[in-house]
Short mmCIF file of C-alpha atoms and ligand atoms in Angstrom, two decimals:
data_model
loop_
_atom_site.label_atom_id
_atom_site.label_comp_id
_atom_site.label_asym_id
_atom_site.label_seq_id
_atom_site.Cartn_x
_atom_site.Cartn_y
_atom_site.Cartn_z
CA UNK A 1 13.65 -30.81 -62.07
CA UNK A 2 13.20 -31.61 -65.76
CA UNK A 3 12.12 -35.00 -67.01
CA UNK A 4 15.24 -37.01 -67.62
CA UNK A 5 16.94 -35.94 -64.40
CA UNK A 6 16.91 -37.89 -61.16
CA UNK A 7 13.59 -37.40 -59.40
CA UNK A 8 14.71 -38.49 -56.00
CA UNK A 9 14.85 -34.97 -54.60
CA UNK A 10 11.75 -33.43 -56.11
CA UNK A 11 8.31 -32.28 -55.07
CA UNK A 12 5.19 -34.45 -55.38
CA UNK A 13 1.76 -32.89 -55.21
CA UNK A 14 -1.37 -34.85 -54.33
CA UNK A 15 -4.81 -33.44 -55.14
CA UNK A 16 -7.31 -34.50 -52.46
CA UNK A 17 -6.77 -35.49 -48.83
CA UNK A 18 -9.21 -38.36 -48.40
CA UNK A 19 -8.14 -41.98 -48.14
CA UNK A 20 -6.47 -42.28 -51.57
CA UNK A 21 -4.68 -38.93 -51.24
CA UNK A 22 -3.50 -39.54 -47.68
CA UNK A 23 -2.15 -42.99 -48.51
CA UNK A 24 -0.50 -41.68 -51.67
CA UNK A 25 1.15 -38.99 -49.54
CA UNK A 26 2.49 -41.68 -47.22
CA UNK A 27 4.27 -43.61 -49.99
CA UNK A 28 5.46 -40.53 -51.87
CA UNK A 29 7.50 -39.32 -48.90
CA UNK A 30 9.63 -42.44 -49.42
CA UNK A 31 10.59 -41.11 -52.85
CA UNK A 32 10.40 -37.32 -52.87
CA UNK A 33 12.03 -34.65 -50.77
CA UNK A 34 8.79 -32.84 -50.33
CA UNK A 35 5.15 -33.87 -50.64
CA UNK A 36 2.17 -31.50 -50.59
CA UNK A 37 -1.39 -32.71 -50.16
CA UNK A 38 -3.87 -30.13 -51.38
CA UNK A 39 -7.34 -30.43 -49.88
CA UNK A 40 -10.23 -28.05 -50.51
CA UNK A 41 -11.58 -28.67 -46.97
CA UNK A 42 -10.00 -28.12 -43.58
CA UNK A 43 -9.08 -31.25 -41.66
CA UNK A 44 -11.06 -31.59 -38.43
CA UNK A 45 -9.29 -31.43 -35.05
CA UNK A 46 -11.18 -34.50 -33.84
CA UNK A 47 -12.76 -37.39 -35.81
CA UNK A 48 -15.59 -35.66 -37.65
CA UNK A 49 -17.42 -35.78 -40.93
CA UNK A 50 -16.42 -33.19 -43.50
CA UNK A 51 -18.03 -31.70 -46.60
CA UNK A 52 -15.54 -33.12 -49.12
CA UNK A 53 -16.32 -36.72 -48.07
CA UNK A 54 -20.13 -36.63 -47.89
CA UNK A 55 -20.28 -40.44 -47.96
CA UNK A 56 -18.54 -40.60 -44.57
CA UNK A 57 -21.95 -40.40 -42.85
CA UNK A 58 -22.67 -43.88 -44.24
CA UNK A 59 -21.44 -47.23 -43.00
CA UNK A 60 -17.84 -47.88 -44.17
CA UNK A 61 -16.45 -51.38 -43.86
CA UNK A 62 -12.68 -51.61 -44.15
CA UNK A 63 -11.92 -54.95 -45.79
CA UNK A 64 -9.20 -57.01 -44.12
CA UNK A 65 -6.83 -56.61 -47.08
CA UNK A 66 -7.20 -52.85 -46.77
CA UNK A 67 -6.62 -53.03 -43.05
CA UNK A 68 -3.41 -55.01 -43.63
CA UNK A 69 -2.10 -52.45 -46.13
CA UNK A 70 -2.86 -49.61 -43.75
CA UNK A 71 -1.10 -51.45 -40.93
CA UNK A 72 1.99 -51.87 -43.13
CA UNK A 73 1.96 -48.18 -44.04
CA UNK A 74 1.22 -47.04 -40.47
CA UNK A 75 2.42 -49.70 -38.01
CA UNK A 76 0.23 -49.74 -34.90
CA UNK A 77 -2.78 -48.20 -36.66
CA UNK A 78 -5.03 -51.18 -35.81
CA UNK A 79 -4.41 -50.63 -32.10
CA UNK A 80 -5.09 -46.91 -32.51
CA UNK A 81 -8.41 -47.64 -34.25
CA UNK A 82 -9.34 -49.98 -31.41
CA UNK A 83 -8.27 -47.37 -28.85
CA UNK A 84 -10.76 -45.01 -30.53
CA UNK A 85 -13.47 -47.51 -29.62
CA UNK A 86 -13.72 -49.67 -32.76
CA UNK A 87 -15.47 -52.98 -32.13
CA UNK A 88 -13.51 -56.13 -32.98
CA UNK A 89 -15.85 -58.57 -34.69
CA UNK A 90 -15.34 -62.24 -35.39
CA UNK A 91 -17.21 -62.26 -38.70
CA UNK A 92 -18.37 -65.86 -38.28
CA UNK A 93 -19.39 -65.69 -34.64
CA UNK A 94 -20.58 -62.12 -34.10
CA UNK A 95 -22.42 -61.28 -37.32
CA UNK A 96 -25.77 -62.71 -38.42
CA UNK A 97 -25.49 -62.96 -42.21
CA UNK A 98 -28.58 -63.54 -44.29
CA UNK A 99 -27.73 -64.27 -47.91
CA UNK A 100 -30.41 -64.82 -50.58
CA UNK A 101 -30.16 -68.52 -49.60
CA UNK A 102 -30.70 -68.29 -45.86
CA UNK A 103 -28.82 -67.53 -42.66
CA UNK A 104 -25.16 -68.45 -42.69
CA UNK A 105 -24.17 -70.96 -40.03
CA UNK A 106 -22.46 -69.09 -37.19
CA UNK A 107 -19.05 -70.32 -36.02
CA UNK A 108 -15.83 -69.18 -34.36
CA UNK A 109 -14.05 -68.15 -37.54
CA UNK A 110 -11.02 -66.31 -36.22
CA UNK A 111 -11.71 -63.92 -39.11
CA UNK A 112 -11.50 -60.48 -37.59
CA UNK A 113 -12.94 -57.21 -38.82
CA UNK A 114 -12.92 -53.83 -37.11
CA UNK A 115 -16.15 -51.88 -37.01
CA UNK A 116 -15.96 -48.09 -36.63
CA UNK A 117 -17.14 -44.92 -38.34
CA UNK A 118 -15.22 -43.60 -41.31
CA UNK A 119 -14.08 -40.25 -39.81
CA UNK A 120 -11.90 -42.13 -37.28
CA UNK A 121 -9.78 -43.62 -40.05
CA UNK A 122 -9.17 -40.37 -41.94
CA UNK A 123 -8.44 -38.52 -38.71
CA UNK A 124 -5.92 -41.10 -37.44
CA UNK A 125 -4.08 -41.25 -40.78
CA UNK A 126 -4.01 -37.47 -41.12
CA UNK A 127 -2.65 -37.28 -37.58
CA UNK A 128 0.09 -39.80 -38.38
CA UNK A 129 1.12 -37.93 -41.53
CA UNK A 130 1.52 -34.68 -39.62
CA UNK A 131 4.58 -36.23 -37.99
CA UNK A 132 6.48 -36.21 -41.32
CA UNK A 133 8.45 -32.99 -41.64
CA UNK A 134 8.62 -33.22 -45.44
CA UNK A 135 4.85 -33.65 -45.89
CA UNK A 136 2.73 -30.51 -46.02
CA UNK A 137 -1.00 -30.00 -46.12
CA UNK A 138 -2.44 -27.13 -48.08
CA UNK A 139 -5.92 -26.84 -46.61
CA UNK A 140 -8.65 -24.72 -48.12
CA UNK A 141 -6.86 -25.17 -51.44
CA UNK A 142 -8.94 -25.94 -54.49
CA UNK A 143 -7.07 -27.23 -57.54
CA UNK A 144 -8.45 -25.72 -60.73
CA UNK A 145 -6.08 -27.06 -63.36
CA UNK A 146 -2.79 -28.58 -64.41
CA UNK A 147 0.25 -26.68 -65.68
CA UNK A 148 2.20 -28.27 -68.50
CA UNK A 149 5.81 -27.92 -69.50
CA UNK A 150 6.84 -25.57 -72.33
CA UNK A 151 7.13 -28.51 -74.74
CA UNK A 152 3.74 -29.82 -73.58
CA UNK A 153 5.02 -33.32 -72.78
CA UNK A 154 4.63 -33.30 -69.03
CA UNK A 155 2.71 -31.82 -66.15
CA UNK A 156 4.85 -29.48 -64.10
CA UNK A 157 2.44 -28.20 -61.52
CA UNK A 158 -1.10 -27.31 -60.52
CA UNK A 159 -3.19 -24.16 -60.31
CA UNK A 160 -4.76 -23.63 -56.91
CA UNK A 161 -7.39 -21.26 -55.60
CA UNK A 162 -6.81 -20.84 -51.90
CA UNK A 163 -9.15 -19.49 -49.31
CA UNK A 164 -7.18 -19.90 -46.11
CA UNK A 165 -5.12 -18.00 -43.53
CA UNK A 166 -3.12 -16.50 -46.39
CA UNK A 167 -6.36 -15.15 -47.82
CA UNK A 168 -8.07 -15.64 -51.15
CA UNK A 169 -5.61 -16.02 -53.96
CA UNK A 170 -4.76 -17.98 -57.08
CA UNK A 171 -1.34 -19.55 -57.14
CA UNK A 172 0.70 -21.89 -59.30
CA UNK A 173 2.49 -24.68 -57.48
CA UNK A 174 5.43 -26.39 -59.19
CA UNK A 175 5.58 -30.16 -58.98
CA UNK A 176 7.68 -33.02 -60.31
CA UNK A 177 4.77 -35.42 -59.99
CA UNK A 178 1.07 -34.65 -59.69
CA UNK A 179 -1.29 -37.30 -58.31
CA UNK A 180 -5.01 -36.84 -58.80
CA UNK A 181 -6.86 -38.34 -55.82
CA UNK A 182 -9.80 -35.95 -55.94
CA UNK A 183 -12.44 -38.67 -55.94
CA UNK A 184 -15.38 -39.56 -58.10
CA UNK A 185 -16.08 -35.90 -58.96
CA UNK A 186 -12.54 -35.38 -60.31
CA UNK A 187 -12.14 -32.75 -63.03
CA UNK A 188 -8.88 -34.30 -64.24
CA UNK A 189 -10.44 -35.08 -67.64
CA UNK A 190 -11.26 -31.41 -68.14
CA UNK A 191 -7.84 -30.36 -66.84
CA UNK A 192 -6.20 -32.69 -69.36
CA UNK A 193 -8.35 -31.21 -72.15
CA UNK A 194 -7.22 -27.74 -71.13
CA UNK A 195 -3.55 -28.65 -71.67
CA UNK A 196 -4.18 -30.38 -74.99
CA UNK A 197 -4.81 -34.01 -74.04
CA UNK A 198 -7.88 -36.21 -74.36
CA UNK A 199 -9.96 -37.04 -71.30
CA UNK A 200 -10.32 -40.75 -70.53
CA UNK A 201 -13.46 -42.49 -71.72
CA UNK A 202 -15.82 -43.65 -69.02
CA UNK A 203 -17.72 -46.88 -68.44
CA UNK A 204 -20.69 -46.33 -66.20
CA UNK A 205 -22.89 -49.08 -64.74
CA UNK A 206 -25.37 -48.39 -62.01
CA UNK A 207 -28.12 -50.26 -60.23
CA UNK A 208 -29.19 -46.90 -58.72
CA UNK A 209 -28.92 -48.15 -55.17
CA UNK A 210 -29.70 -45.47 -52.59
CA UNK A 211 -28.46 -45.40 -49.01
CA UNK A 212 -29.96 -44.22 -45.77
CA UNK A 213 -28.35 -44.61 -42.40
CA UNK A 214 -28.64 -43.54 -38.81
CA UNK A 215 -26.71 -43.93 -35.59
CA UNK A 216 -28.49 -45.34 -32.54
CA UNK A 217 -27.44 -45.76 -28.92
CA UNK A 218 -27.19 -49.47 -28.09
CA UNK A 219 -29.85 -50.00 -25.40
CA UNK A 220 -28.42 -51.02 -22.01
CA UNK A 221 -30.78 -54.00 -21.89
CA UNK A 222 -29.87 -55.22 -25.39
CA UNK A 223 -29.24 -58.93 -25.12
CA UNK A 224 -28.61 -61.04 -28.20
CA UNK A 225 -26.06 -63.63 -29.26
CA UNK A 226 -24.95 -61.41 -32.17
CA UNK A 227 -23.26 -58.01 -32.43
CA UNK A 228 -24.00 -57.19 -36.05
CA UNK A 229 -26.44 -58.13 -38.81
CA UNK A 230 -25.89 -58.17 -42.55
CA UNK A 231 -29.00 -58.86 -44.61
CA UNK A 232 -28.17 -59.03 -48.29
CA UNK A 233 -30.56 -58.11 -51.06
CA UNK A 234 -31.75 -60.94 -53.31
CA UNK A 235 -32.13 -59.28 -56.71
CA UNK A 236 -34.06 -59.35 -58.94
CA UNK A 237 -36.88 -60.32 -56.52
CA UNK A 238 -35.87 -58.31 -53.44
CA UNK A 239 -33.75 -55.22 -53.92
CA UNK A 240 -33.55 -53.95 -50.35
CA UNK A 241 -30.87 -54.81 -47.84
CA UNK A 242 -30.19 -53.90 -44.24
CA UNK A 243 -27.16 -53.70 -42.00
CA UNK A 244 -26.54 -53.08 -38.36
CA UNK A 245 -23.00 -52.86 -37.04
CA UNK A 246 -21.74 -51.80 -33.62
CA UNK A 247 -19.31 -48.87 -33.72
CA UNK A 248 -17.34 -46.81 -31.19
CA UNK A 249 -19.10 -45.08 -28.26
CA UNK A 250 -21.69 -47.83 -27.74
CA UNK A 251 -23.54 -47.04 -30.97
CA UNK A 252 -25.06 -48.95 -33.82
CA UNK A 253 -24.83 -47.76 -37.36
CA UNK A 254 -27.99 -48.92 -39.06
CA UNK A 255 -28.31 -48.73 -42.81
CA UNK A 256 -30.87 -49.54 -45.46
CA UNK A 257 -30.15 -49.70 -49.18
CA UNK A 258 -32.78 -49.89 -51.84
CA UNK A 259 -33.40 -49.18 -55.49
CA UNK A 260 -37.11 -48.47 -55.28
CA UNK A 261 -37.65 -45.36 -57.41
CA UNK A 262 -38.66 -42.36 -55.34
CA UNK A 263 -37.98 -44.21 -52.09
CA UNK A 264 -36.26 -41.46 -50.20
CA UNK A 265 -35.98 -43.38 -46.92
CA UNK A 266 -35.35 -40.20 -44.99
CA UNK A 267 -38.68 -40.22 -43.32
CA UNK A 268 -38.64 -41.91 -39.90
CA UNK A 269 -41.61 -44.16 -40.58
CA UNK A 270 -40.35 -45.16 -44.06
CA UNK A 271 -36.92 -45.99 -42.65
CA UNK A 272 -38.38 -48.18 -39.89
CA UNK A 273 -40.92 -49.70 -42.27
CA UNK A 274 -38.11 -50.64 -44.62
CA UNK A 275 -36.28 -52.36 -41.76
CA UNK A 276 -39.48 -54.10 -40.63
CA UNK A 277 -40.21 -55.52 -44.07
CA UNK A 278 -36.76 -56.98 -44.68
CA UNK A 279 -36.95 -60.81 -44.81
CA UNK A 280 -36.26 -60.87 -41.08
CA UNK A 281 -37.36 -58.13 -38.65
CA UNK A 282 -34.26 -58.75 -36.49
CA UNK A 283 -32.78 -55.27 -37.12
CA UNK A 284 -36.16 -53.58 -36.75
CA UNK A 285 -36.80 -55.35 -33.42
CA UNK A 286 -33.41 -54.24 -32.13
CA UNK A 287 -33.75 -50.57 -33.06
CA UNK A 288 -37.47 -49.83 -32.79
CA UNK A 289 -37.17 -48.61 -29.20
CA UNK A 290 -33.47 -47.63 -29.35
CA UNK A 291 -32.53 -43.95 -29.07
CA UNK A 292 -31.62 -42.40 -32.44
CA UNK A 293 -28.52 -40.20 -32.19
CA UNK A 294 -28.59 -38.63 -35.66
CA UNK A 295 -31.15 -37.76 -38.28
CA UNK A 296 -31.59 -40.30 -41.09
CA UNK A 297 -28.90 -39.46 -43.61
CA UNK A 298 -29.52 -40.20 -47.25
CA UNK A 299 -26.87 -40.73 -49.92
CA UNK A 300 -27.38 -41.60 -53.54
CA UNK A 301 -24.00 -42.78 -54.88
CA UNK A 302 -23.64 -42.59 -58.64
CA UNK A 303 -22.73 -46.25 -59.18
CA UNK A 304 -19.74 -47.91 -60.83
CA UNK A 305 -17.58 -45.54 -62.86
CA UNK A 306 -14.40 -46.59 -64.59
CA UNK A 307 -12.23 -43.98 -66.32
CA UNK A 308 -10.01 -45.60 -68.90
CA UNK A 309 -6.71 -43.78 -68.47
CA UNK A 310 -4.94 -46.98 -69.49
CA UNK A 311 -6.50 -46.77 -72.96
CA UNK A 312 -5.36 -43.23 -73.73
CA UNK A 313 -2.78 -43.12 -76.51
CA UNK A 314 -1.19 -40.03 -75.04
CA UNK A 315 -0.91 -38.84 -71.50
CA UNK A 316 1.41 -36.20 -70.12
CA UNK A 317 4.33 -37.52 -68.12
CA UNK A 318 4.51 -36.82 -64.38
CA UNK A 319 0.76 -37.12 -63.83
CA UNK A 320 -1.15 -40.08 -62.42
CA UNK A 321 -4.69 -40.62 -61.18
CA UNK A 322 -5.89 -43.16 -58.60
CA UNK A 323 -8.64 -44.01 -56.10
CA UNK A 324 -12.24 -43.09 -56.88
CA UNK A 325 -11.01 -40.56 -59.39
CA UNK A 326 -10.28 -43.53 -61.68
CA UNK A 327 -12.62 -46.25 -60.45
CA UNK A 328 -15.53 -46.03 -58.05
CA UNK A 329 -17.94 -48.78 -57.16
CA UNK A 330 -21.45 -49.35 -55.94
CA UNK A 331 -20.45 -49.16 -52.29
CA UNK A 332 -22.43 -52.07 -50.83
CA UNK A 333 -19.53 -54.41 -51.61
CA UNK A 334 -17.20 -52.34 -49.38
CA UNK A 335 -14.31 -52.23 -51.87
CA UNK A 336 -13.50 -48.53 -52.40
CA UNK A 337 -10.94 -47.82 -49.69
CA UNK A 338 -9.16 -51.15 -50.13
CA UNK A 339 -8.91 -50.76 -53.91
CA UNK A 340 -7.57 -47.22 -53.38
CA UNK A 341 -4.94 -48.66 -51.02
CA UNK A 342 -3.98 -51.34 -53.58
CA UNK A 343 -3.55 -48.58 -56.17
CA UNK A 344 -1.26 -46.66 -53.87
CA UNK A 345 0.91 -49.76 -53.31
CA UNK A 346 1.12 -50.12 -57.07
CA UNK A 347 2.20 -46.50 -57.42
CA UNK A 348 5.04 -47.19 -55.03
CA UNK A 349 6.04 -50.32 -56.95
CA UNK A 350 6.11 -48.38 -60.24
CA UNK A 351 8.14 -45.60 -58.64
CA UNK A 352 10.70 -48.10 -57.38
CA UNK A 353 11.01 -49.66 -60.85
CA UNK A 354 11.20 -46.29 -62.59
CA UNK A 355 13.75 -45.08 -60.06
CA UNK A 356 16.19 -47.56 -61.56
CA UNK A 357 15.98 -45.69 -64.87
CA UNK A 358 16.60 -42.40 -63.11
CA UNK A 359 13.69 -40.50 -64.68
CA UNK A 360 9.94 -40.32 -64.31
CA UNK A 361 9.47 -40.97 -68.03
CA UNK A 362 7.05 -43.80 -68.57
CA UNK A 363 5.63 -43.74 -65.04
CA UNK A 364 2.21 -42.45 -66.12
CA UNK A 365 1.51 -45.11 -68.76
CA UNK A 366 3.04 -47.93 -66.69
CA UNK A 367 1.05 -47.03 -63.59
CA UNK A 368 -2.32 -46.46 -65.27
CA UNK A 369 -2.06 -49.79 -67.11
CA UNK A 370 -1.26 -51.67 -63.92
CA UNK A 371 -3.96 -49.83 -61.99
CA UNK A 372 -6.49 -50.90 -64.63
CA UNK A 373 -5.52 -54.52 -63.92
CA UNK A 374 -5.99 -54.02 -60.18
CA UNK A 375 -9.40 -52.43 -60.74
CA UNK A 376 -10.58 -55.20 -63.07
CA UNK A 377 -11.56 -57.90 -60.52
CA UNK A 378 -13.39 -55.65 -58.03
CA UNK A 379 -15.11 -54.00 -61.02
CA UNK A 380 -16.40 -57.38 -62.24
CA UNK A 381 -17.41 -58.34 -58.69
CA UNK A 382 -19.47 -55.16 -58.25
CA UNK A 383 -20.98 -54.88 -61.73
CA UNK A 384 -21.90 -58.57 -62.03
CA UNK A 385 -23.90 -58.22 -58.79
CA UNK A 386 -25.46 -54.93 -59.90
CA UNK A 387 -26.47 -56.60 -63.18
CA UNK A 388 -28.99 -58.69 -61.22
CA UNK A 389 -31.01 -55.60 -60.26
CA UNK A 390 -33.94 -54.72 -62.54
CA UNK A 391 -32.94 -51.05 -62.14
CA UNK A 392 -29.47 -51.59 -63.65
CA UNK A 393 -28.30 -49.23 -66.38
CA UNK A 394 -25.17 -49.37 -68.52
CA UNK A 395 -24.89 -53.12 -69.17
CA UNK A 396 -24.26 -53.33 -72.89
CA UNK A 397 -23.81 -57.07 -73.42
CA UNK A 398 -25.55 -60.21 -72.27
CA UNK A 399 -23.53 -62.59 -70.05
CA UNK A 400 -21.66 -65.33 -71.89
CA UNK A 401 -22.26 -69.01 -71.15
CA UNK A 402 -19.13 -69.07 -68.98
CA UNK A 403 -20.28 -66.00 -67.01
CA UNK A 404 -23.70 -67.58 -66.48
CA UNK A 405 -22.03 -70.74 -65.18
CA UNK A 406 -19.86 -68.73 -62.78
CA UNK A 407 -22.98 -66.89 -61.56
CA UNK A 408 -24.74 -70.23 -60.97
CA UNK A 409 -21.67 -71.66 -59.21
CA UNK A 410 -21.33 -68.59 -56.97
CA UNK A 411 -24.97 -69.01 -55.92
CA UNK A 412 -24.25 -72.62 -55.03
CA UNK A 413 -21.23 -71.55 -52.97
CA UNK A 414 -23.29 -68.90 -51.21
CA UNK A 415 -25.94 -71.51 -50.41
CA UNK A 416 -23.24 -73.64 -48.76
CA UNK A 417 -22.78 -70.93 -46.10
CA UNK A 418 -26.00 -72.15 -44.50
CA UNK A 419 -24.30 -75.43 -43.60
CA UNK A 420 -20.57 -75.45 -44.35
CA UNK A 421 -18.45 -73.11 -42.26
CA UNK A 422 -15.21 -73.83 -44.13
CA UNK A 423 -16.80 -72.45 -47.31
CA UNK A 424 -18.00 -69.39 -45.40
CA UNK A 425 -14.44 -68.78 -44.23
CA UNK A 426 -13.14 -68.98 -47.81
CA UNK A 427 -15.89 -66.57 -48.90
CA UNK A 428 -14.80 -64.12 -46.17
CA UNK A 429 -11.24 -64.34 -47.51
CA UNK A 430 -12.42 -63.67 -51.06
CA UNK A 431 -14.81 -60.84 -50.10
CA UNK A 432 -12.06 -59.24 -48.02
CA UNK A 433 -9.62 -59.52 -50.96
CA UNK A 434 -7.17 -61.79 -49.16
CA UNK A 435 -7.69 -64.47 -51.81
CA UNK A 436 -8.77 -64.37 -55.41
CA UNK A 437 -12.14 -65.80 -56.50
CA UNK A 438 -10.16 -68.83 -57.73
CA UNK A 439 -10.05 -70.02 -54.09
CA UNK A 440 -13.76 -70.85 -54.42
CA UNK A 441 -12.92 -73.40 -57.10
CA UNK A 442 -10.81 -75.56 -54.78
CA UNK A 443 -11.62 -79.30 -55.07
CA UNK A 444 -13.13 -79.42 -51.54
CA UNK A 445 -15.60 -76.65 -52.40
CA UNK A 446 -16.42 -78.09 -55.84
CA UNK A 447 -17.18 -81.41 -54.10
CA UNK A 448 -19.46 -79.72 -51.57
CA UNK A 449 -21.29 -77.96 -54.40
CA UNK A 450 -21.78 -81.26 -56.29
CA UNK A 451 -23.01 -82.95 -53.10
CA UNK A 452 -25.46 -80.10 -52.52
CA UNK A 453 -26.79 -80.24 -56.09
CA UNK A 454 -27.23 -84.04 -55.98
CA UNK A 455 -28.96 -83.93 -52.59
CA UNK A 456 -31.35 -81.23 -53.81
CA UNK A 457 -32.12 -83.27 -56.95
CA UNK A 458 -32.81 -86.48 -55.00
CA UNK A 459 -34.95 -84.54 -52.46
CA UNK A 460 -36.94 -83.10 -55.35
CA UNK A 461 -37.45 -86.54 -56.92
CA UNK A 462 -38.54 -88.13 -53.64
CA UNK A 463 -40.94 -85.22 -52.98
CA UNK A 464 -42.51 -85.73 -56.41
CA UNK A 465 -42.97 -89.48 -55.97
C1 LIG B 501 -22.45 -44.38 -49.51
C2 LIG B 501 -21.06 -44.88 -49.63
C3 LIG B 501 -20.64 -45.92 -48.81
C4 LIG B 501 -19.35 -46.43 -48.94
N1 LIG B 501 -18.97 -47.48 -48.17
C5 LIG B 501 -17.73 -47.99 -48.30
C6 LIG B 501 -17.30 -49.09 -47.51
O1 LIG B 501 -18.06 -49.66 -46.74
N2 LIG B 501 -16.01 -49.52 -47.65
C7 LIG B 501 -15.14 -48.93 -48.53
O2 LIG B 501 -13.99 -49.35 -48.62
N3 LIG B 501 -15.52 -47.90 -49.29
C8 LIG B 501 -16.78 -47.43 -49.21
N4 LIG B 501 -17.15 -46.38 -49.98
C9 LIG B 501 -16.20 -45.84 -50.95
C10 LIG B 501 -15.22 -44.89 -50.30
O3 LIG B 501 -15.91 -43.85 -49.65
C11 LIG B 501 -14.29 -44.33 -51.36
O4 LIG B 501 -13.83 -45.38 -52.18
C12 LIG B 501 -13.07 -43.66 -50.78
O5 LIG B 501 -13.38 -42.57 -49.96
C13 LIG B 501 -12.21 -43.20 -51.98
O6 LIG B 501 -11.45 -42.23 -51.64
P1 LIG B 501 -10.77 -41.15 -52.60
O7 LIG B 501 -9.74 -40.60 -51.71
O8 LIG B 501 -10.41 -41.73 -53.90
O9 LIG B 501 -11.93 -40.09 -52.93
P2 LIG B 501 -12.87 -39.25 -51.98
O10 LIG B 501 -13.09 -39.96 -50.70
O11 LIG B 501 -14.05 -38.88 -52.78
O12 LIG B 501 -12.04 -37.94 -51.64
C14 LIG B 501 -11.69 -36.95 -52.56
C15 LIG B 501 -11.04 -35.81 -51.80
O13 LIG B 501 -10.57 -34.84 -52.72
C16 LIG B 501 -10.96 -33.54 -52.30
N5 LIG B 501 -11.07 -32.74 -53.52
C17 LIG B 501 -11.93 -32.94 -54.55
N6 LIG B 501 -11.70 -32.06 -55.54
C18 LIG B 501 -10.66 -31.29 -55.15
C19 LIG B 501 -9.95 -30.21 -55.75
N7 LIG B 501 -10.25 -29.79 -56.98
N8 LIG B 501 -8.95 -29.63 -55.06
C20 LIG B 501 -8.63 -30.07 -53.81
N9 LIG B 501 -9.26 -31.07 -53.19
C21 LIG B 501 -10.26 -31.70 -53.85
C22 LIG B 501 -12.27 -33.77 -51.57
O14 LIG B 501 -12.59 -32.72 -50.69
C23 LIG B 501 -11.99 -35.09 -50.86
O15 LIG B 501 -11.36 -34.88 -49.63
C24 LIG B 501 -18.45 -45.86 -49.89
C25 LIG B 501 -18.87 -44.82 -50.71
C26 LIG B 501 -20.16 -44.36 -50.60
C27 LIG B 501 -20.60 -43.27 -51.54
#
């Protein structure tokens, strides 16, 4: 198919079979006759970690907005996740949340989140996609470059090195649309260079937060009024945080994040010591005699990386990039998979609009511009938090007066969680991307903030007198 013809019967190729690639595959089968997902790994037969997604050993929270999108794309997926043993948490009732301002008041929130290990999600989605006759997986296929059209205006395929049943070979695969979902380590910039285009510029901001996590068996005599614990860092003073969440098969995933240089956290005593010295020893007390089921796994994510495809003056038609390949975040805010899912929905929206024109011309620029808008809010959320860490690198400008005010206001809102459950519920909705941050500026919350500030002032005055 040449650009300019109807694309409704073509072939779409997706590079990468992790969350962004799998979800992209799901929407592309609505628009193309054939979809191929090329993955350098082999997909496991049962839920299991794999080399291409090294971060899957670490705690992965699926935000509620992400869960909703997945449910729309794969009806019944929530029940399947639960059938795999995921724990259903009421975030207000079941999770002890310690913010820099104290413990949040616990309450029956009705705000549900599923807690499970990451391999379950990829495995279930991969399994679902196998049911589509027009979707093919090329496993053990490593994409090494893009192929452009004779006139150089569009991408018309990919170069693949395979090492699979067919043997070792290098093949060209024709495509009417190529989607790069190859993650943070994507070589798409280099591939674009090789066919005569510029690579996108990158913005990189990192607080250099390292992760360590371990699975434990939940002791049979464990008896507490909570199921999970989330202890936030309080930068710049305290940069370590701890989490404990129950996951399938009666296990806890216990994680520690810190920015201390050289703190490798992989040593048993260091890991436990880090848990013990968090502002509350609640996680330490729970796990100190529990049976560890895995070694301590360390992961040092690179930080926030934004590749500015939207700013490129020229891009080849019939090529788009999404997921971590375009924007990846410091993971402690749990946004990656949900933002990837939002990007995939946007791809579908752009395809539907473009379909009306009958060609794929313009899809690339339209999609990358809209994706940049989607990435903007979670990017600000992650980088403005990272900016509080003394270890942060990449911040090039000081916050404006308005940004400082928003930071102050957000702290006040966070403080309200220690006493006002309605505010906590709104925060859950914002954190889980169901509502925009504007919801925190509702009159009721502004009033609570003012009341809190005035009470603190009058307490201070009466303490001084
Ligand atoms: C420590 C850590 C914790 C995280 N916690 C959370 C969390 O709690 N919640 C959340 O939502 N997100 C979290 N994330 C982010 C989340 O893991 C990613 O956002 C998500 O996996 C993005 O998926 P992706 O498909 O874009 O890329 P990736 O998951 O990186 O997948 C890329 C895929 O492409 C394949 N590939 C790469 N190159 C090629 C090639 N040339 N040819 C063929 N195949 C290729 C890889 O094998 C891989 O399968 C976390 C990340 C880290 C690092």
